[in-house]
Every structure is written in structure tokens, then in C-alpha cells.
């Protein structure tokens, strides 16, 4: 008899599915099929322009990011933590964040180098974790990695919404947090390498 997938794992799968919708709204060529996605200009201290596709994608991203918090909370509270859940959660997080970064780079929202750095970091860290797992060792998440993830989620959310409300005053908060996340990515990668270099011996 097959075991039913528990609620946290279902939420993780939902996060992956939501990522597909985000990619669709960010990259689909609506204009080529005659569908106009309007842009809105919000006037306060200075006018800020934001496209409908970014509003929709941003809302979906917030929901997806919330499922990341929710699945972990439920798993811990009701003792539903499984190896499958840990694996799916890590995959879903990377699929969500890296997919958005690729879309942002393709749409000239961020520099492609940022996307490359983040994906490179994730590849290195995943390689270390996989090698450790092959030897029966579990590598726990580290603080710098958690800070990187939190900062990246905040930066991406702000970028979806044109850095509002800070853009009204010309304060590039989204960029600052994004670069901070990149720095934390490199720091956490270095920390993973130094602490676990023995797994390749």
C-alpha cells in the first residue's frame, strides 16, 4: 500500500508548480499574440512604472515564498519531517529563486552575473551535500546560508514591485539587499567548502 504524501510535501510541490506560473508571466510574449499587458504609473514623490505581469508574478512569488515558511513550520510542529521532504524543499527553493533570477536577467532587471554567481554557488553547495550524503553524512544548513535565502526573498519581492515604496525617493533598497544576498552566497559557499572539504577525500 502506497503511503500518502504528507501536507508539508504537498505544499512544497505547490511551490514548484507556482514557479511555473511565475516563469510564464515573466517570459511569455503576450504582445506577439495580441494580448496587451498594461503598465501602471504610480505617482507619489516620483512616478514609478510597474507592469501587470510583474504584479501578478510578484503576488504568486509571495504565496510561493509563504509556502516555504509554512511547510517547514507544519513539518516541525507535527513531526512530519522526512528525508523526501528535506530533498523536495531544497529543490523547490532553488527552482523558485533561480528561475526568477534567470527571468529577471533575461528581462534586464538584474545583471546576468548575479544569476550566474547564485547558480554557481548552489551547484557547489549541492555537490558537497551530495558527496556527503553518499558517505552517509548529513550536512545541516548554516546561518549564512539562511541569511542569504532570506535576503534573496526580500530583494526579489521588491524587484517584482519596482522597489516600491523606496523607489519614490530614489533609494535602491532592492539592489542593496540583492548585492548583500550575493555576498552572503559567496560567504556561505566558502564556509561550506572549508567545513566539509574532507568529504572529497
mmCIF file of C-alpha atoms in Angstrom:
data_model
loop_
_atom_site.group_PDB
_atom_site.id
_atom_site.type_symbol
_atom_site.label_atom_id
_atom_site.label_comp_id
_atom_site.label_asym_id
_atom_site.label_seq_id
_atom_site.Cartn_x
_atom_site.Cartn_y
_atom_site.Cartn_z
ATOM 1 C CA UNK A 1 0.000 0.000 0.000
ATOM 2 C CA UNK A 2 1.379 3.370 -1.001
ATOM 3 C CA UNK A 3 1.971 5.986 1.667
ATOM 4 C CA UNK A 4 0.169 9.258 1.057
ATOM 5 C CA UNK A 5 2.294 12.364 0.676
ATOM 6 C CA UNK A 6 2.056 14.477 3.822
ATOM 7 C CA UNK A 7 0.881 18.094 3.906
ATOM 8 C CA UNK A 8 4.323 19.776 4.074
ATOM 9 C CA UNK A 9 5.457 17.854 0.997
ATOM 10 C CA UNK A 10 2.265 18.815 -0.841
ATOM 11 C CA UNK A 11 2.968 22.473 -0.056
ATOM 12 C CA UNK A 12 6.481 22.031 -1.416
ATOM 13 C CA UNK A 13 5.093 20.597 -4.666
ATOM 14 C CA UNK A 14 2.697 23.546 -4.870
ATOM 15 C CA UNK A 15 5.716 25.875 -4.633
ATOM 16 C CA UNK A 16 7.275 24.213 -7.671
ATOM 17 C CA UNK A 17 4.002 24.458 -9.618
ATOM 18 C CA UNK A 18 3.653 28.147 -8.721
ATOM 19 C CA UNK A 19 7.154 28.716 -10.085
ATOM 20 C CA UNK A 20 5.938 27.546 -13.499
ATOM 21 C CA UNK A 21 3.235 30.237 -13.470
ATOM 22 C CA UNK A 22 5.790 32.888 -12.499
ATOM 23 C CA UNK A 23 8.030 31.902 -15.412
ATOM 24 C CA UNK A 24 5.021 32.004 -17.735
ATOM 25 C CA UNK A 25 4.002 35.548 -16.802
ATOM 26 C CA UNK A 26 7.571 36.857 -16.904
ATOM 27 C CA UNK A 27 8.653 35.337 -20.222
ATOM 28 C CA UNK A 28 5.552 34.676 -22.312
ATOM 29 C CA UNK A 29 5.432 37.036 -25.352
ATOM 30 C CA UNK A 30 1.928 38.368 -24.766
ATOM 31 C CA UNK A 31 2.322 41.182 -27.292
ATOM 32 C CA UNK A 32 3.060 38.700 -30.089
ATOM 33 C CA UNK A 33 -0.365 37.107 -29.705
ATOM 34 C CA UNK A 34 -2.137 40.446 -29.412
ATOM 35 C CA UNK A 35 -2.510 40.477 -25.631
ATOM 36 C CA UNK A 36 -1.568 43.803 -24.070
ATOM 37 C CA UNK A 37 -0.254 43.655 -20.523
ATOM 38 C CA UNK A 38 -0.827 47.169 -19.171
ATOM 39 C CA UNK A 39 1.740 49.179 -17.253
ATOM 40 C CA UNK A 40 0.702 51.298 -14.312
ATOM 41 C CA UNK A 41 2.332 54.540 -13.244
ATOM 42 C CA UNK A 42 2.142 55.193 -9.526
ATOM 43 C CA UNK A 43 2.732 58.822 -8.641
ATOM 44 C CA UNK A 44 3.874 59.937 -5.221
ATOM 45 C CA UNK A 45 7.175 61.703 -4.674
ATOM 46 C CA UNK A 46 8.272 60.467 -8.111
ATOM 47 C CA UNK A 47 6.410 58.413 -10.743
ATOM 48 C CA UNK A 48 7.112 54.672 -10.683
ATOM 49 C CA UNK A 49 6.101 52.328 -13.508
ATOM 50 C CA UNK A 50 5.122 48.705 -12.930
ATOM 51 C CA UNK A 51 3.771 46.149 -15.408
ATOM 52 C CA UNK A 52 0.756 43.950 -14.729
ATOM 53 C CA UNK A 53 2.792 40.795 -15.423
ATOM 54 C CA UNK A 54 5.178 41.767 -12.619
ATOM 55 C CA UNK A 55 2.320 42.465 -10.226
ATOM 56 C CA UNK A 56 0.788 39.050 -10.929
ATOM 57 C CA UNK A 57 4.150 37.269 -10.766
ATOM 58 C CA UNK A 58 5.065 39.108 -7.576
ATOM 59 C CA UNK A 59 1.875 38.044 -5.838
ATOM 60 C CA UNK A 60 2.438 34.436 -6.915
ATOM 61 C CA UNK A 61 6.032 34.656 -5.657
ATOM 62 C CA UNK A 62 4.894 35.902 -2.245
ATOM 63 C CA UNK A 63 2.438 32.992 -1.997
ATOM 64 C CA UNK A 64 5.176 30.551 -3.056
ATOM 65 C CA UNK A 65 7.629 32.017 -0.536
ATOM 66 C CA UNK A 66 4.981 31.718 2.182
ATOM 67 C CA UNK A 67 4.581 28.003 1.437
ATOM 68 C CA UNK A 68 8.319 27.689 2.128
ATOM 69 C CA UNK A 69 7.756 29.006 5.641
ATOM 70 C CA UNK A 70 4.510 27.087 6.105
ATOM 71 C CA UNK A 71 5.727 23.645 5.060
ATOM 72 C CA UNK A 72 8.706 23.880 7.417
ATOM 73 C CA UNK A 73 6.539 25.100 10.294
ATOM 74 C CA UNK A 74 3.980 22.319 9.860
ATOM 75 C CA UNK A 75 6.670 19.659 9.443
ATOM 76 C CA UNK A 76 8.393 20.701 12.670
ATOM 77 C CA UNK A 77 5.248 21.234 14.732
ATOM 78 C CA UNK A 78 3.567 17.964 13.793
ATOM 79 C CA UNK A 79 6.778 15.945 13.428
ATOM 80 C CA UNK A 80 6.273 15.317 9.728
ATOM 81 C CA UNK A 81 9.914 15.824 8.770
ATOM 82 C CA UNK A 82 11.030 13.214 6.221
ATOM 83 C CA UNK A 83 14.092 12.721 4.045
ATOM 84 C CA UNK A 84 11.864 13.160 0.988
ATOM 85 C CA UNK A 85 10.568 16.411 2.416
ATOM 86 C CA UNK A 86 14.063 17.747 3.050
ATOM 87 C CA UNK A 87 15.105 16.911 -0.501
ATOM 88 C CA UNK A 88 11.968 18.343 -2.112
ATOM 89 C CA UNK A 89 12.160 21.514 -0.019
ATOM 90 C CA UNK A 90 15.750 22.199 -1.063
ATOM 91 C CA UNK A 91 14.907 21.560 -4.720
ATOM 92 C CA UNK A 92 11.782 23.737 -4.595
ATOM 93 C CA UNK A 93 13.673 26.649 -3.037
ATOM 94 C CA UNK A 94 16.351 26.585 -5.715
ATOM 95 C CA UNK A 95 13.832 26.138 -8.531
ATOM 96 C CA UNK A 96 11.825 29.119 -7.278
ATOM 97 C CA UNK A 97 14.675 31.557 -6.652
ATOM 98 C CA UNK A 98 16.942 30.597 -9.541
ATOM 99 C CA UNK A 99 14.091 30.539 -12.060
ATOM 100 C CA UNK A 100 13.094 34.064 -11.073
ATOM 101 C CA UNK A 101 16.703 35.263 -11.253
ATOM 102 C CA UNK A 102 17.052 33.792 -14.753
ATOM 103 C CA UNK A 103 13.841 35.541 -15.825
ATOM 104 C CA UNK A 104 14.991 38.839 -14.297
ATOM 105 C CA UNK A 105 18.315 38.565 -16.124
ATOM 106 C CA UNK A 106 16.523 37.766 -19.398
ATOM 107 C CA UNK A 107 14.315 40.838 -18.917
ATOM 108 C CA UNK A 108 17.283 43.071 -17.987
ATOM 109 C CA UNK A 109 16.031 43.606 -14.449
ATOM 110 C CA UNK A 110 19.297 42.398 -12.929
ATOM 111 C CA UNK A 111 22.787 41.662 -14.200
ATOM 112 C CA UNK A 112 23.231 38.120 -15.592
ATOM 113 C CA UNK A 113 26.389 37.871 -13.466
ATOM 114 C CA UNK A 114 24.255 37.863 -10.317
ATOM 115 C CA UNK A 115 22.253 34.919 -11.627
ATOM 116 C CA UNK A 116 25.424 33.071 -12.631
ATOM 117 C CA UNK A 117 27.010 33.609 -9.197
ATOM 118 C CA UNK A 118 23.942 32.352 -7.324
ATOM 119 C CA UNK A 119 23.513 29.273 -9.522
ATOM 120 C CA UNK A 120 27.256 28.539 -9.338
ATOM 121 C CA UNK A 121 27.126 28.767 -5.548
ATOM 122 C CA UNK A 122 24.122 26.451 -5.359
ATOM 123 C CA UNK A 123 25.819 23.942 -7.660
ATOM 124 C CA UNK A 124 28.946 23.840 -5.491
ATOM 125 C CA UNK A 125 26.980 23.513 -2.251
ATOM 126 C CA UNK A 126 24.730 20.811 -3.721
ATOM 127 C CA UNK A 127 27.786 18.875 -4.911
ATOM 128 C CA UNK A 128 29.221 18.971 -1.386
ATOM 129 C CA UNK A 129 25.930 17.828 0.154
ATOM 130 C CA UNK A 130 25.501 15.018 -2.372
ATOM 131 C CA UNK A 131 29.039 13.783 -1.802
ATOM 132 C CA UNK A 132 28.479 13.896 1.946
ATOM 133 C CA UNK A 133 25.184 12.014 1.593
ATOM 134 C CA UNK A 134 26.948 9.323 -0.440
ATOM 135 C CA UNK A 135 29.196 8.803 2.583
ATOM 136 C CA UNK A 136 26.277 8.724 4.997
ATOM 137 C CA UNK A 137 26.879 12.223 6.332
ATOM 138 C CA UNK A 138 24.186 14.875 6.633
ATOM 139 C CA UNK A 139 25.260 18.499 6.265
ATOM 140 C CA UNK A 140 22.995 20.873 8.151
ATOM 141 C CA UNK A 141 22.046 24.304 6.883
ATOM 142 C CA UNK A 142 24.300 27.100 8.112
ATOM 143 C CA UNK A 143 23.403 30.563 9.357
ATOM 144 C CA UNK A 144 25.000 32.440 6.453
ATOM 145 C CA UNK A 145 23.021 30.309 4.025
ATOM 146 C CA UNK A 146 19.772 31.083 5.822
ATOM 147 C CA UNK A 147 20.583 34.809 5.813
ATOM 148 C CA UNK A 148 21.332 34.609 2.077
ATOM 149 C CA UNK A 149 17.981 32.936 1.395
ATOM 150 C CA UNK A 150 16.006 35.443 3.474
ATOM 151 C CA UNK A 151 17.759 38.418 1.869
ATOM 152 C CA UNK A 152 17.210 36.996 -1.606
ATOM 153 C CA UNK A 153 13.483 36.524 -0.964
ATOM 154 C CA UNK A 154 13.143 40.146 0.188
ATOM 155 C CA UNK A 155 15.186 41.511 -2.727
ATOM 156 C CA UNK A 156 13.218 39.541 -5.317
ATOM 157 C CA UNK A 157 9.900 40.671 -3.832
ATOM 158 C CA UNK A 158 10.987 44.313 -4.032
ATOM 159 C CA UNK A 159 12.196 43.858 -7.616
ATOM 160 C CA UNK A 160 8.829 42.437 -8.651
ATOM 161 C CA UNK A 161 7.163 45.602 -7.397
ATOM 162 C CA UNK A 162 9.663 48.094 -8.848
ATOM 163 C CA UNK A 163 11.387 48.627 -5.479
ATOM 164 C CA UNK A 164 8.240 50.206 -4.037
ATOM 165 C CA UNK A 165 7.835 52.147 -1.822
ATOM 166 C CA UNK A 166 11.533 53.060 -1.697
ATOM 167 C CA UNK A 167 11.676 53.953 -5.392
ATOM 168 C CA UNK A 168 9.528 57.026 -4.692
ATOM 169 C CA UNK A 169 12.599 58.564 -3.037
ATOM 170 C CA UNK A 170 15.159 57.016 -5.374
ATOM 171 C CA UNK A 171 16.526 54.715 -2.669
ATOM 172 C CA UNK A 172 17.708 51.469 -4.310
ATOM 173 C CA UNK A 173 16.898 49.201 -1.375
ATOM 174 C CA UNK A 174 16.238 46.193 -3.631
ATOM 175 C CA UNK A 175 19.693 46.485 -5.196
ATOM 176 C CA UNK A 176 21.406 46.838 -1.820
ATOM 177 C CA UNK A 177 19.670 43.751 -0.410
ATOM 178 C CA UNK A 178 20.319 41.813 -3.620
ATOM 179 C CA UNK A 179 24.060 42.523 -3.527
ATOM 180 C CA UNK A 180 24.086 41.689 0.176
ATOM 181 C CA UNK A 181 22.487 38.330 -0.691
ATOM 182 C CA UNK A 182 25.162 37.725 -3.336
ATOM 183 C CA UNK A 183 27.914 38.450 -0.802
ATOM 184 C CA UNK A 184 26.282 36.118 1.726
ATOM 185 C CA UNK A 185 26.042 33.475 -1.014
ATOM 186 C CA UNK A 186 29.788 33.590 -1.572
ATOM 187 C CA UNK A 187 30.499 33.615 2.162
ATOM 188 C CA UNK A 188 28.233 30.634 2.790
ATOM 189 C CA UNK A 189 29.754 28.744 -0.165
ATOM 190 C CA UNK A 190 33.232 29.332 1.235
ATOM 191 C CA UNK A 191 32.062 28.204 4.664
ATOM 192 C CA UNK A 192 30.563 25.010 3.234
ATOM 193 C CA UNK A 193 33.805 24.255 1.370
ATOM 194 C CA UNK A 194 36.095 24.876 4.354
ATOM 195 C CA UNK A 195 33.948 22.926 6.804
ATOM 196 C CA UNK A 196 33.337 19.951 4.516
ATOM 197 C CA UNK A 197 36.402 19.662 2.289
ATOM 198 C CA UNK A 198 37.093 16.247 3.807
ATOM 199 C CA UNK A 199 34.041 14.724 2.051
ATOM 200 C CA UNK A 200 36.011 14.603 -1.207
ATOM 201 C CA UNK A 201 38.957 12.772 0.321
#
